[in-house]
Short mmCIF file of C-alpha atoms and ligand atoms in Angstrom, two decimals:
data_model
loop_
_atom_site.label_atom_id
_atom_site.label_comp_id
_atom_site.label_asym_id
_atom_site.label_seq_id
_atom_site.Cartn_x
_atom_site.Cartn_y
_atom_site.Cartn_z
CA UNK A 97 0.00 0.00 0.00
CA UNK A 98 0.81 3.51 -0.63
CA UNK A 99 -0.43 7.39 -0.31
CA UNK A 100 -0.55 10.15 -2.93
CA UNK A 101 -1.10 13.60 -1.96
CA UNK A 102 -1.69 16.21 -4.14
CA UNK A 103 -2.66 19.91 -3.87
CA UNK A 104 -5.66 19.65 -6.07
CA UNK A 105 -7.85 16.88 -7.29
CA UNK A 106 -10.29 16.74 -10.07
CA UNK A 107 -12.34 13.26 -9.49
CA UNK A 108 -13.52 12.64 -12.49
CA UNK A 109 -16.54 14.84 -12.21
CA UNK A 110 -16.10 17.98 -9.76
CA UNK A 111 -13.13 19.56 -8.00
CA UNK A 112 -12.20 18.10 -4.07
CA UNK A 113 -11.51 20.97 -2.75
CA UNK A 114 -8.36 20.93 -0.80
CA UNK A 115 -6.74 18.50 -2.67
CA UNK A 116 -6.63 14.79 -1.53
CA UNK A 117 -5.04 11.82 -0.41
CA UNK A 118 -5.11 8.64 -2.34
CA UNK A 119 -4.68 5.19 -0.70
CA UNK A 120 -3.03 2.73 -3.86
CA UNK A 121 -3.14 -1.06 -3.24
CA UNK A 122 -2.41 -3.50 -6.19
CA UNK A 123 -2.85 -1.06 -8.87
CA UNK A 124 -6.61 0.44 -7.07
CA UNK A 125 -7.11 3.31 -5.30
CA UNK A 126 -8.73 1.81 -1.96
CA UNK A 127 -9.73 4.79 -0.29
CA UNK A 128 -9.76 9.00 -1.40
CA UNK A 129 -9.27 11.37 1.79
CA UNK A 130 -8.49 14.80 2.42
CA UNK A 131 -5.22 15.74 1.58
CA UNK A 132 -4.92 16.54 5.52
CA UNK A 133 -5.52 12.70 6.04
CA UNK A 134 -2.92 11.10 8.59
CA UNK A 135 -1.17 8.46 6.96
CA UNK A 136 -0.63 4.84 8.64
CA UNK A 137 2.58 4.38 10.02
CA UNK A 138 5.25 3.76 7.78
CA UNK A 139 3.33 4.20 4.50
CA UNK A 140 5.35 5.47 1.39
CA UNK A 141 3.63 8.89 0.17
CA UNK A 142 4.17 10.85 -3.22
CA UNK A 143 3.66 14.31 -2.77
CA UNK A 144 2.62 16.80 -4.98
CA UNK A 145 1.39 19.77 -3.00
CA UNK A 146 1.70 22.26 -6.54
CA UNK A 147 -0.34 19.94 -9.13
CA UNK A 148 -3.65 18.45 -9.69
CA UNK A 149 -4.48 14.80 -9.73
CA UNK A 150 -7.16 13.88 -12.50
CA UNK A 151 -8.01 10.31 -13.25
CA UNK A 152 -6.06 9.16 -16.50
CA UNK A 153 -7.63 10.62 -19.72
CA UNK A 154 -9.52 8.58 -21.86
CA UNK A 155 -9.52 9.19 -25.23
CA UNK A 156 -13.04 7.52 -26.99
CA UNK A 157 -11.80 7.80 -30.57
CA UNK A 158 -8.60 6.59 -32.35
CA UNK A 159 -6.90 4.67 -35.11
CA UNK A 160 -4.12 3.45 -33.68
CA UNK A 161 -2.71 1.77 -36.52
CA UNK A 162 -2.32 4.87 -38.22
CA UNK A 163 1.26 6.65 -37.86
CA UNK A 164 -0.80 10.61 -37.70
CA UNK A 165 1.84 11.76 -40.58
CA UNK A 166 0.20 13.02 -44.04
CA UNK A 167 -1.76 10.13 -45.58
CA UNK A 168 -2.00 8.17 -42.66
CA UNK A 169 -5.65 6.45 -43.25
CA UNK A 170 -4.95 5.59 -46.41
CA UNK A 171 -1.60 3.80 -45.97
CA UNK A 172 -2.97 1.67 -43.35
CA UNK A 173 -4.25 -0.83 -45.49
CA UNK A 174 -0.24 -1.23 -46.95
CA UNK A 175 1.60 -2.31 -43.71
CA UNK A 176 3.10 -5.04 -42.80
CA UNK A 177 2.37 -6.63 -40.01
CA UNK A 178 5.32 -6.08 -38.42
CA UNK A 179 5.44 -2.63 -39.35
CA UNK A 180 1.62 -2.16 -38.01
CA UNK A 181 2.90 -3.74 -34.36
CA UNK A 182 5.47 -1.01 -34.31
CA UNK A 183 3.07 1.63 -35.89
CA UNK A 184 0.34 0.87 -32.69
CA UNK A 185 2.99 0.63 -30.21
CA UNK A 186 4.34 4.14 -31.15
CA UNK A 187 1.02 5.57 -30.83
CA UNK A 188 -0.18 4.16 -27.51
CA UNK A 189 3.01 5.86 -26.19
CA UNK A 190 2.17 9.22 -27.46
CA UNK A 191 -1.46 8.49 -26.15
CA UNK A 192 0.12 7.59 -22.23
CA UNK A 193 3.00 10.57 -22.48
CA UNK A 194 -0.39 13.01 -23.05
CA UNK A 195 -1.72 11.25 -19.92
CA UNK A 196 -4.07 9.51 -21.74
CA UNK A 197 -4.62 6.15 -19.73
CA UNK A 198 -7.32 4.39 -22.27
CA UNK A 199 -8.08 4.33 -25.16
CA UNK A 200 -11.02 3.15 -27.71
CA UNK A 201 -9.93 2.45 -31.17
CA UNK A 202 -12.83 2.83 -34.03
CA UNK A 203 -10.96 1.01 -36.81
CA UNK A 204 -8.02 -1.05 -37.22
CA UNK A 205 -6.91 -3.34 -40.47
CA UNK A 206 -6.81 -7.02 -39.75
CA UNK A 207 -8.05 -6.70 -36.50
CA UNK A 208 -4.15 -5.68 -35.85
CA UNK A 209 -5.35 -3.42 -32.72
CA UNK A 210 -7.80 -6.19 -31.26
CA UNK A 211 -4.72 -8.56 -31.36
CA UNK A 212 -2.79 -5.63 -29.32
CA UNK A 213 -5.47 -5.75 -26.99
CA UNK A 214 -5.39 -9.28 -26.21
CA UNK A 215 -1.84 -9.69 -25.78
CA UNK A 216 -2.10 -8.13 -22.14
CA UNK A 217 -2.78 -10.97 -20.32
CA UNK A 218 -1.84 -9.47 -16.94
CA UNK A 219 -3.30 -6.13 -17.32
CA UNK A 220 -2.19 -5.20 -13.93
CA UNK A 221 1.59 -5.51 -14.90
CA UNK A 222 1.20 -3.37 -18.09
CA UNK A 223 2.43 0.58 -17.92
CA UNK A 224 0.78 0.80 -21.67
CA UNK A 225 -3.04 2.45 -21.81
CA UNK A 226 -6.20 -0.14 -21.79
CA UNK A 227 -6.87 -0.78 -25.10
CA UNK A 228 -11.27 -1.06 -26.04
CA UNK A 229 -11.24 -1.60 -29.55
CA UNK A 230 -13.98 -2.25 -32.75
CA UNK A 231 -11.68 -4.21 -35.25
CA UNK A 232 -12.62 -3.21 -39.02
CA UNK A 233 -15.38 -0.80 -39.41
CA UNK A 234 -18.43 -2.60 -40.91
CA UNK A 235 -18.67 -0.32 -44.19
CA UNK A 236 -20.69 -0.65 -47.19
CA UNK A 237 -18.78 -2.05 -50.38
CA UNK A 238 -16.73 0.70 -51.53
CA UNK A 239 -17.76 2.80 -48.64
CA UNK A 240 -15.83 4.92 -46.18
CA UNK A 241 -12.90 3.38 -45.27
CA UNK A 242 -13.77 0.11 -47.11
CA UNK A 243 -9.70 -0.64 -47.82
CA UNK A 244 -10.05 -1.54 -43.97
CA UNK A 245 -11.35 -5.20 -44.53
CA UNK A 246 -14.87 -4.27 -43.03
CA UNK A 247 -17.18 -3.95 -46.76
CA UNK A 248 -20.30 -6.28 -46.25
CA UNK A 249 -22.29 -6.56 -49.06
CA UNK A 250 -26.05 -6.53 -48.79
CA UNK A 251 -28.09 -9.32 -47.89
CA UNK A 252 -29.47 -10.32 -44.09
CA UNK A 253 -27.16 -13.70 -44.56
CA UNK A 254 -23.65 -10.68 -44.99
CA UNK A 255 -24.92 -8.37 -42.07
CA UNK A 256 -25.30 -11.49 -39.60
CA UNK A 257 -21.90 -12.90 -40.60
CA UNK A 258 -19.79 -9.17 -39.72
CA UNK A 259 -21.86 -9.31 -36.24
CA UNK A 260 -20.88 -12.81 -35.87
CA UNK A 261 -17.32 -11.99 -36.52
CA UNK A 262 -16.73 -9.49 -34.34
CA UNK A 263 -18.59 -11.75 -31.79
CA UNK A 264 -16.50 -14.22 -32.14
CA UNK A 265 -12.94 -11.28 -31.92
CA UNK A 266 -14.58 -10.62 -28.44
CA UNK A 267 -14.61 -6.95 -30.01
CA UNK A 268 -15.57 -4.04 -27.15
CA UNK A 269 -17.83 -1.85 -29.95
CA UNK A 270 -19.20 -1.84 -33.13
CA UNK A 271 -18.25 0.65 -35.19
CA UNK A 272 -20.56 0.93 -38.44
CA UNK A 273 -19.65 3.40 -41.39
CA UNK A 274 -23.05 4.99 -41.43
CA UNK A 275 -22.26 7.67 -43.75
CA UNK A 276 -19.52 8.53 -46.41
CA UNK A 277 -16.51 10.14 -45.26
CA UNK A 278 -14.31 12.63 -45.92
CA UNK A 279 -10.89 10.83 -46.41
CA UNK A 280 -12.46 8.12 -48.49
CA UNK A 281 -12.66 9.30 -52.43
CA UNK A 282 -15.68 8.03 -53.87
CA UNK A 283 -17.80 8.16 -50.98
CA UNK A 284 -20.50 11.20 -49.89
CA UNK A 285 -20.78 12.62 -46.81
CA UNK A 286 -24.45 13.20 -47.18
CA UNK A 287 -25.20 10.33 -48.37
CA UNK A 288 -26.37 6.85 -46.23
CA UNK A 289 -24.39 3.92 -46.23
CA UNK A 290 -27.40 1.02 -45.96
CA UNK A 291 -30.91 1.16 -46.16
CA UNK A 292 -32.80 1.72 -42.30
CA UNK A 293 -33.70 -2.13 -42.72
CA UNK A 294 -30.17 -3.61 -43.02
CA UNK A 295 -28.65 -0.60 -40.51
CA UNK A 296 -31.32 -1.97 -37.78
CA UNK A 297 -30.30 -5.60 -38.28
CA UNK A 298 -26.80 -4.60 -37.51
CA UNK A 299 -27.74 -2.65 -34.87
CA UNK A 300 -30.21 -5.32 -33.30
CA UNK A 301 -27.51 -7.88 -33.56
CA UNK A 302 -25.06 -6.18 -31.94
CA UNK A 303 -27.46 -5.48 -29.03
CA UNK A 304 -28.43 -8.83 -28.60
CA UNK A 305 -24.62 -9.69 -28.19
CA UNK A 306 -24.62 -6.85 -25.65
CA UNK A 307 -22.24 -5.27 -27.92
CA UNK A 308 -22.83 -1.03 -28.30
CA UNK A 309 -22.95 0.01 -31.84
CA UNK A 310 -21.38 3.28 -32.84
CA UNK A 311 -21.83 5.55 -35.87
CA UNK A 312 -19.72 7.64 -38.07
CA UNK A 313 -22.14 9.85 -39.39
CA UNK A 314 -21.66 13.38 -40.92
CA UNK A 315 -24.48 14.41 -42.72
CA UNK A 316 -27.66 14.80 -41.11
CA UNK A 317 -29.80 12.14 -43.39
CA UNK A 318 -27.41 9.68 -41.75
CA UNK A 319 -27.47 10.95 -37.93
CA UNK A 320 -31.23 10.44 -38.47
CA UNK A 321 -31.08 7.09 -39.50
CA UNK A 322 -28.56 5.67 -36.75
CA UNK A 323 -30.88 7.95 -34.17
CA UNK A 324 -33.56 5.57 -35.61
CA UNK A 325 -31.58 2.34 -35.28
CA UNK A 326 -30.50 2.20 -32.16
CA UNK A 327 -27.29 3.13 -32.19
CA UNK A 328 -25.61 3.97 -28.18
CA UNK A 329 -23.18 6.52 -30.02
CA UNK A 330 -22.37 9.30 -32.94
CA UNK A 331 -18.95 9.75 -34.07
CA UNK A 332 -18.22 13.51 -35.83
CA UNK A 333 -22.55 13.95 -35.41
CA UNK A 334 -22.01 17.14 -37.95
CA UNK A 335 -25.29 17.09 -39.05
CA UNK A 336 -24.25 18.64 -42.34
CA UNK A 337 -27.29 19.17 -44.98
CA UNK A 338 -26.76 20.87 -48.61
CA UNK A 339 -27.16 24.18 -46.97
CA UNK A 340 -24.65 24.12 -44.23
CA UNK A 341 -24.81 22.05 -40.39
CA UNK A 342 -28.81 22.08 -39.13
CA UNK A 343 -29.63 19.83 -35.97
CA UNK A 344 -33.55 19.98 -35.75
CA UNK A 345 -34.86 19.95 -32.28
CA UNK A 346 -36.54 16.21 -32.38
CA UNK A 347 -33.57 15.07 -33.18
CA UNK A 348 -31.79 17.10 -29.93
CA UNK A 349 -34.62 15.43 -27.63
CA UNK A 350 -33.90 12.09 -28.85
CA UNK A 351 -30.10 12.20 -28.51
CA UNK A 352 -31.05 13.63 -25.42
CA UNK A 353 -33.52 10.39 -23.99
CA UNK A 354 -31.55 7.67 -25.66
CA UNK A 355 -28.40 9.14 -23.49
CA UNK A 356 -26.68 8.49 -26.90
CA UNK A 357 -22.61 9.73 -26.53
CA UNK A 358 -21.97 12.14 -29.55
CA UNK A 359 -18.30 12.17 -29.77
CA UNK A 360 -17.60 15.67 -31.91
CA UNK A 361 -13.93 15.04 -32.91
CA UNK A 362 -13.63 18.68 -32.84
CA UNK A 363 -9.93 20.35 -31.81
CA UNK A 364 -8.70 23.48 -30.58
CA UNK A 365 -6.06 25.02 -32.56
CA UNK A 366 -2.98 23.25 -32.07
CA UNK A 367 0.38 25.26 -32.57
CA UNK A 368 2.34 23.94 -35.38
CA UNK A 369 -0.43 22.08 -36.81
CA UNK A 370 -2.26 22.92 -39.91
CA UNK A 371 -5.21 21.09 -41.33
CA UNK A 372 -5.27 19.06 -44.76
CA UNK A 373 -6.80 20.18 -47.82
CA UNK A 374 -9.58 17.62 -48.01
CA UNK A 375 -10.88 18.89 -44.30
CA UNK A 376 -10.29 22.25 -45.27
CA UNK A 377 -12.46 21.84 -48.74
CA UNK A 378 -14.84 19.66 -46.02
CA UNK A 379 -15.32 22.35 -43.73
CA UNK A 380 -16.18 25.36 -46.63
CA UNK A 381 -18.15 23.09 -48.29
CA UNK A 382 -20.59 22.73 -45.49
CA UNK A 383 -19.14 26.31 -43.66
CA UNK A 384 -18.39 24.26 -40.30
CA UNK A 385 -15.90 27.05 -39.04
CA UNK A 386 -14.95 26.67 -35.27
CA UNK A 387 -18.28 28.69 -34.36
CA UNK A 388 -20.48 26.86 -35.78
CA UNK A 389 -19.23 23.91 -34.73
CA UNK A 390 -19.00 25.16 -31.22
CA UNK A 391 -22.67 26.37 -31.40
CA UNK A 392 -24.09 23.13 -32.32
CA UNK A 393 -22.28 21.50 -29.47
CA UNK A 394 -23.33 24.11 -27.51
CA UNK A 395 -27.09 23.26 -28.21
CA UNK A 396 -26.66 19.69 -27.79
CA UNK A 397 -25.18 19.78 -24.48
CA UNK A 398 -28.16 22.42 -23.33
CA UNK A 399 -30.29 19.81 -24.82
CA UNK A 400 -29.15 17.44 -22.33
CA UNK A 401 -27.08 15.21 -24.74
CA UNK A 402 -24.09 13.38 -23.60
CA UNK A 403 -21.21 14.54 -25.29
CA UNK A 404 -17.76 12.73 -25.51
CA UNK A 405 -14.13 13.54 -25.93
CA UNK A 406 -12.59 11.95 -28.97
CA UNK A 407 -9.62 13.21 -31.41
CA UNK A 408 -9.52 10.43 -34.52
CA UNK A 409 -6.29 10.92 -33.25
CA UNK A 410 -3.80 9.07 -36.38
CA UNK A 411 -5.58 9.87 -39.26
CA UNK A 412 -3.24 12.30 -40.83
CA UNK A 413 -0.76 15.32 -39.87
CA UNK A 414 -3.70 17.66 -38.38
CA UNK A 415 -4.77 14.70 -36.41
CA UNK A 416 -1.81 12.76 -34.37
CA UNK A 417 -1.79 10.48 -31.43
CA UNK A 418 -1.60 12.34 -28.14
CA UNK A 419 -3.62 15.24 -28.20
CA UNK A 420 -6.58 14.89 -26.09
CA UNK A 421 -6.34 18.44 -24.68
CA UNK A 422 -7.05 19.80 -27.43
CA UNK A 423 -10.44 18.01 -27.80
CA UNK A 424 -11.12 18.57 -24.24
CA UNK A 425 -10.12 22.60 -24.91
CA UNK A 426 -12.22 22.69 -27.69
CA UNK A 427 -15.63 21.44 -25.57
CA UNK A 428 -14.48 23.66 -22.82
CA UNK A 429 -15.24 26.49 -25.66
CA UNK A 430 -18.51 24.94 -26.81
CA UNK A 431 -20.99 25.55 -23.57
CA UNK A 432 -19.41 22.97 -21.10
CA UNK A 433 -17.91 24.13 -18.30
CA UNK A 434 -13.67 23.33 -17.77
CA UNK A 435 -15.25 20.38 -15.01
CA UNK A 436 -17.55 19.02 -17.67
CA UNK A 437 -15.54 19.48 -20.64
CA UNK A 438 -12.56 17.21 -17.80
CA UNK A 439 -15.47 14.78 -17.40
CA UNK A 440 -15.94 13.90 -20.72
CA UNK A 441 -12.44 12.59 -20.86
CA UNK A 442 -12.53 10.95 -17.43
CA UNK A 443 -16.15 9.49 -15.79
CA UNK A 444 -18.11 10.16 -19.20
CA UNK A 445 -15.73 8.53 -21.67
CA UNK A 446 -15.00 5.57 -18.82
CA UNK A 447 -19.07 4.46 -19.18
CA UNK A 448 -19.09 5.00 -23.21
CA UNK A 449 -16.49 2.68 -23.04
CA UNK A 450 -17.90 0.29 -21.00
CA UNK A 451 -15.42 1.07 -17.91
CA UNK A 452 -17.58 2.92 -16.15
CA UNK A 453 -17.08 0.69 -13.10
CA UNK A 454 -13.26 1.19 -13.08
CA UNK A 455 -11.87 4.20 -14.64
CA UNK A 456 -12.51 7.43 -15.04
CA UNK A 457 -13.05 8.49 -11.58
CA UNK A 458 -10.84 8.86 -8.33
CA UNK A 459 -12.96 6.36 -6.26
CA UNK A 460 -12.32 3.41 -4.14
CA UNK A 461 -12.34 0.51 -6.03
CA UNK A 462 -11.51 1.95 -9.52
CA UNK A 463 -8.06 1.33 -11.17
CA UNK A 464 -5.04 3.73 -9.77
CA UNK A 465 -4.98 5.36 -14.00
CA UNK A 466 -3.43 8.91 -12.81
CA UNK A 467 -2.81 12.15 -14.43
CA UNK A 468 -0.96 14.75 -12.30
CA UNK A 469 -0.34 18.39 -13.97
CA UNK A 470 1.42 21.39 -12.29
CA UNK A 471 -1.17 23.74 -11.78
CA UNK A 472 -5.08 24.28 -12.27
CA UNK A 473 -6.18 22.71 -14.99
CA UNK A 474 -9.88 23.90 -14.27
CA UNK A 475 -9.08 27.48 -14.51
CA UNK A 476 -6.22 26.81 -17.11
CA UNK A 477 -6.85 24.04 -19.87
CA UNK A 478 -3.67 24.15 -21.11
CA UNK A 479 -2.50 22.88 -17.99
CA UNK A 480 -3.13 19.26 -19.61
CA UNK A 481 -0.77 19.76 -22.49
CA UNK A 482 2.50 18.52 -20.56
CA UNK A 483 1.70 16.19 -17.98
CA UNK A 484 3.80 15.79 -14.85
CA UNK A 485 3.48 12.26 -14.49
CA UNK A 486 0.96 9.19 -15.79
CA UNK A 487 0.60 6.47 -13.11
CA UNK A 488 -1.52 3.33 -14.91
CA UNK A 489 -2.55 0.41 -12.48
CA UNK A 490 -0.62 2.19 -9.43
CA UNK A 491 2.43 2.18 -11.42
CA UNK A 492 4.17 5.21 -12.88
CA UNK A 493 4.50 5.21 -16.82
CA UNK A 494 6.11 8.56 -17.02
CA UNK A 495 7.70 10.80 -14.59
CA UNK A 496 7.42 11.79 -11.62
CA UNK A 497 9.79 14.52 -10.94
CA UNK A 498 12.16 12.93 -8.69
CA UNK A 499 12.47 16.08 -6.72
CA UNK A 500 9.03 15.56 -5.23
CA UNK A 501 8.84 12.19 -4.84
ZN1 LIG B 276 -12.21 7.85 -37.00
#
């Protein structure tokens, strides 16, 4: 057993005020106190009386087999295998030095990051981030993404089967292609990927395995139809229609009931990084400028809808591993507050990915996944960008500063 104190603590949800003490046993936290706590005798204590602990980020939406240098979606489908291993292994270290502790990838090629996932036998004994991952997108043939390995062709017989499979990979999501997409020539972004018939069926199936189903869906034709289906969660959610981004208030009220996680993939600006020419053509096309994009988060979180921090982090140069700050910035600027805008990468993002029982917060029982930062991350977002040191299952993964050890 041993004792962390820090100056400041976020817990996943709201500030402790004070700071706190947190009791570590086998990679848990066993008990959260005051940061005044006495100590039992003779129990080893990590202080860090200037920073903030935060439970380790989560980050709900990456391709991990994709290196996040120009072109990086599209080369995926070229790798090696042994190049791929190195390619995820690189980026799950750029993930855990941004103090992100988990993370849920929505599309690998040959189930490369599923196979990552179940090589941690003892996940106890790993210093690497908790892998939840969807295996191929299910796409339609020639669809977004397609050069993935996850086209199904029409046909109830096809649509079983790709459940089935991903049954049978012990996959944590579903991750269905719902719409066109934006990296994927040949494919519309307003346009739906399946008829409502063969979208339910996947849907239903999934449910039935207990499996949630997510969506990437960008215009809002397509956002209707997985509304309609079932589906637990929205990736991008632009709502995009041939006269620029329109959410229309039934749909708010159902994302709203259904408690369905719309994860925005928005960023704030990051310095140094410039977008790519397709999103830039994406985002005149449809004139989603930060503002907009902030408003319409803005009115679904005021709405009541559950909104989720996600980066697509590895898709290309604008988008590389390790930068969940920026996402959680960018909500921060779009109606949540700093401690909701935290939560959406902590408690939130833990129960959208099924972890809701063990990460995310800074609770007895839950695993010891800790971010500390100098300073106040709830008055300065920034804060986030270098952490001070990543602790995942009670053991440290990067720093601490010897100095206040
Ligand atoms: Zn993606």
């Amino acid at each position: 057993m041993f004792a962390i104190k820090a100056g400041q603590a976020f817990d996943g949800k709201r500030l402790i005020p004070g700071g706190a003490t947190l009791m570590l046993d086998q990679g848990q936290i066993i008990g959260v106190q005051s940061a005044a706590a006495p100590l039992p005798q003779g129990c080893e204590v990590a202080e860090f009386p200037h920073a903030t602990v935060l439970p380790g980020l989560i980050d709900t939406h990456v391709h991990l087999g994709c290196d996040g240098r120009d072109g990086a979606l599209g080369r995926l489908a070229d790798y090696p295998d042994e190049d791929l291993a190195g390619v995820i292994e690189a980026a799950l270290r750029r993930h855990l030095a941004a103090g992100v502790t988990t993370v849920r990838d929505l599309g690998d090629r040959r189930w490369s990051v599923v196979a990552r996932r179940d090589q941690v036998t003892t996940p106890d004994a790993s210093t690497m981030p908790t892998i939840v991952a969807s295996g191929p997108p299910i796409t339609s043939v020639g669809g977004h993404c397609w050069h993935l390995g996850g086209e199904v062709r029409g046909g109830e017989a096809a649509l079983r089967a790709a459940i089935a499979e991903r049954i049978e990979r012990r996959v944590d999501v579903i991750k269905i292609m719902v719409s066109g997409g934006v990296l994927t020539t040949g494919t519309d972004v307003m346009s739906c990927q399946f008829d409502d018939e063969d979208l339910r069926l996947l849907v239903d199936q999934a449910h039935r395995a207990g499996l949630p189903v997510t969506a990437h869906a960008h215009g809002l034709p397509a956002v209707e139809q997985a509304v309609a289906a079932g589906v637990d969660g929205i990736e991008h959610g632009n709502c995009v229609t041939p006269t620029g981004a329109h959410i229309p208030d039934s749909l708010l009220d159902r994302l709203a009931e259904r408690g369905i996680a719309v994860c925005p993939t928005i960023l704030a600006k990051i310095a140094g990084i410039r977008r790519s020419a397709t999103e830039s053509a994406f985002i005149q096309r449809f004139g989603l400028t930060s503002e907009t994009v902030q408003a319409h988060i803005a009115q679904m979180h005021r709405a009541g809808a559950r909104i989720v921090a996600g980066t697509d982090g590895g898709i290309g140069s604008a988008k590389p591993h390790g930068i969940i700050h920026s996402a959680i910035s960018a909500l921060a600027a779009s109606g949540l507050s700093v401690a909701q805008a935290l939560a959406t990468a902590t408690s939130v993002a833990a129960q959208v990915c099924g972890l809701g029982s063990r990460k995310g917060q800074l609770r007895a029982g839950y695993d010891a996944d800790l971010l500390f930062v100098d300073g106040d991350p709830l008055t300065n977002v920034d804060a986030l960008i270098h952490p001070a040191a990543v602790m995942v299952h009670g053991r440290w993964a990067a720093g601490p500063s010897t100095t206040e050890r």
